[in-house]
């Protein structure tokens, strides 16, 4: 199979699986059936059945990956529409993001240290709640593994959208501000996609939180890294 047909096949596989899993999620609404999780599992299972490698998948997967940047930039639309709400709540947004970002980095590293992870893995886990491109740079600068940092980012994102809604109900967090910031700080872009299900305000707050978390993480992440594992 030539590269064009292979790329087309991998793209179609991903898109078809997504639509199937999204229809299942819309029907059942279980947090364990979120499309980003089930689609990933379905694609992995399919590739395994046909004995296709990761490199084979990425012949087409790289084109889907290239859309990540524009997809994140598109979040500026609800952000712009909710600019008055953001200005009104600038202090709670900023304080929530700072506290959430710092707690996310520190607790992740401390938990990993308790189970005996090496410094290399600690450096890789530290930026887990920051969007992938920045997390990779932070991990690399601290002596971690950039590619593995992406895996931890995805795991953190999935954990955030699985556990986050349950915590919101348990703690009676029902405002757009609280739900949006929580998802954006803890689960970055994946959390923001979940916030879109709640509404435009939640998505805007999550987008702001995700962006500020990336900035704060890029500034203080290396500092925490040098302090926690010199």
XYZ file of C-alpha atoms in Angstrom, residues 12-207:
196
model
C -10.556 7.127 8.172
C -9.968 4.577 10.921
C -9.604 7.349 13.507
C -12.550 9.417 12.267
C -14.920 6.456 11.973
C -13.975 5.151 15.400
C -14.507 8.608 16.871
C -17.994 8.969 15.414
C -18.963 5.505 16.647
C -17.628 6.136 20.150
C -19.131 9.624 20.291
C -22.549 8.214 19.384
C -22.131 5.650 22.157
C -21.172 8.374 24.639
C -24.115 10.592 23.678
C -26.454 7.661 24.158
C -25.147 6.384 27.495
C -23.393 9.476 28.977
C -21.027 7.432 31.106
C -17.826 9.277 32.108
C -15.891 6.124 31.221
C -17.116 6.312 27.636
C -15.713 9.734 26.741
C -14.741 9.541 23.040
C -11.104 10.535 23.491
C -10.608 7.503 25.760
C -12.720 4.926 23.942
C -11.522 5.995 20.492
C -7.913 5.633 21.592
C -8.568 2.140 22.936
C -10.510 1.124 19.821
C -7.757 2.331 17.493
C -5.073 0.533 19.527
C -7.074 -2.699 19.493
C -7.616 -2.438 15.735
C -3.932 -1.802 15.068
C -3.009 -4.736 17.284
C -5.404 -7.069 15.462
C -3.907 -6.129 12.093
C -0.358 -6.108 13.495
C 0.166 -2.474 12.475
C 2.893 -0.495 14.239
C 2.707 2.982 15.734
C 4.866 4.309 12.886
C 2.435 2.838 10.386
C -0.480 4.571 12.078
C 1.360 7.895 12.212
C 1.643 7.980 8.415
C -1.923 9.252 8.618
C -2.045 10.104 12.307
C 0.440 12.943 11.868
C -2.151 14.866 9.848
C -4.678 14.549 12.669
C -1.983 15.543 15.144
C -1.280 18.653 13.045
C -4.844 19.824 13.703
C -4.241 20.011 17.469
C -2.772 23.515 17.231
C -5.651 25.026 15.202
C -8.172 23.252 17.456
C -6.663 24.872 20.556
C -6.476 28.280 18.849
C -10.183 27.992 17.984
C -10.908 28.130 21.717
C -10.269 31.878 21.499
C -13.795 32.244 20.061
C -15.706 31.435 23.277
C -12.902 33.215 25.130
C -13.600 36.420 23.217
C -17.346 36.113 23.679
C -16.953 35.790 27.453
C -14.325 38.531 27.857
C -16.543 40.613 30.171
C -17.017 37.657 32.527
C -13.268 37.059 32.530
C -12.490 40.691 33.376
C -15.038 40.626 36.195
C -13.518 37.503 37.752
C -9.849 38.088 36.997
C -8.647 37.674 40.601
C -10.412 34.361 41.392
C -9.371 32.998 37.994
C -5.714 33.914 38.506
C -5.589 32.658 42.107
C -7.369 29.424 41.228
C -5.012 28.699 38.364
C -1.876 29.443 40.404
C -2.946 27.279 43.332
C -4.205 24.473 41.097
C -1.095 24.487 38.934
C 1.335 24.427 41.858
C -0.612 21.723 43.719
C -0.818 19.621 40.557
C 2.932 19.713 39.994
C 3.983 19.161 43.601
C 1.523 16.377 44.445
C 2.316 14.494 41.264
C 6.036 14.470 41.986
C 5.594 13.608 45.677
C 3.265 10.704 44.876
C 5.722 9.388 42.285
C 8.594 9.699 44.744
C 6.670 7.694 47.358
C 6.524 4.717 44.992
C 10.230 4.975 44.230
C 10.328 6.540 40.764
C 13.704 7.702 39.492
C 14.555 11.396 39.107
C 14.205 11.006 35.354
C 10.593 9.899 35.761
C 9.932 12.563 38.387
C 11.059 15.205 35.904
C 8.805 13.623 33.302
C 5.733 13.576 35.562
C 6.096 17.108 36.957
C 4.477 18.944 33.981
C 1.662 16.366 33.563
C -1.128 18.949 33.919
C 0.304 21.298 31.301
C -0.483 21.106 27.594
C 1.776 18.681 25.705
C 4.176 20.974 23.775
C 5.205 22.910 26.894
C 5.240 19.791 29.077
C 7.705 18.165 26.676
C 10.029 21.170 26.835
C 9.929 21.315 30.644
C 10.543 17.581 30.972
C 13.468 17.705 28.564
C 15.016 20.683 30.365
C 14.874 18.835 33.692
C 16.355 15.640 32.320
C 13.084 13.796 31.771
C 11.733 11.945 28.740
C 9.739 14.295 26.451
C 7.800 11.574 24.631
C 6.813 9.954 27.920
C 5.768 13.346 29.285
C 3.083 13.409 26.580
C 1.767 10.082 27.852
C 1.497 11.456 31.393
C -0.249 14.569 30.065
C -2.847 12.391 28.338
C -3.304 10.260 31.459
C -3.773 13.396 33.581
C -6.297 14.754 31.096
C -8.298 11.549 31.017
C -8.215 11.260 34.805
C -9.409 14.858 35.062
C -12.481 14.368 32.889
C -13.309 11.041 34.532
C -12.972 12.187 38.140
C -13.599 15.934 37.804
C -17.387 15.846 37.232
C -17.801 13.453 40.149
C -15.817 15.773 42.441
C -17.839 18.760 41.260
C -21.051 17.023 42.298
C -19.574 15.803 45.577
C -18.245 19.249 46.519
C -21.309 21.044 45.067
C -19.253 23.065 42.599
C -21.894 24.163 40.109
C -20.700 27.518 38.779
C -19.203 28.043 35.342
C -16.162 29.622 36.961
C -15.437 26.721 39.319
C -16.101 23.919 36.858
C -14.211 25.576 34.015
C -11.105 26.432 36.023
C -11.003 22.989 37.611
C -11.142 21.190 34.274
C -8.711 23.562 32.572
C -6.068 23.406 35.297
C -6.281 19.672 35.956
C -6.978 18.338 32.472
C -5.744 21.056 30.014
C -7.116 20.679 26.446
C -8.918 17.413 27.210
C -10.631 19.112 30.143
C -11.594 22.048 27.957
C -13.251 19.701 25.472
C -15.258 18.315 28.391
C -16.121 21.818 29.577
C -17.671 22.515 26.169
C -20.359 19.983 27.082
C -21.416 22.169 30.005
C -21.615 25.434 28.095
C -19.764 28.348 26.561
C -18.890 30.008 29.859
C -17.397 26.825 31.278
C -15.387 26.328 28.080
C -14.111 29.911 28.233
C -13.014 29.552 31.858
C -11.330 26.251 31.081
C -9.527 27.760 28.097
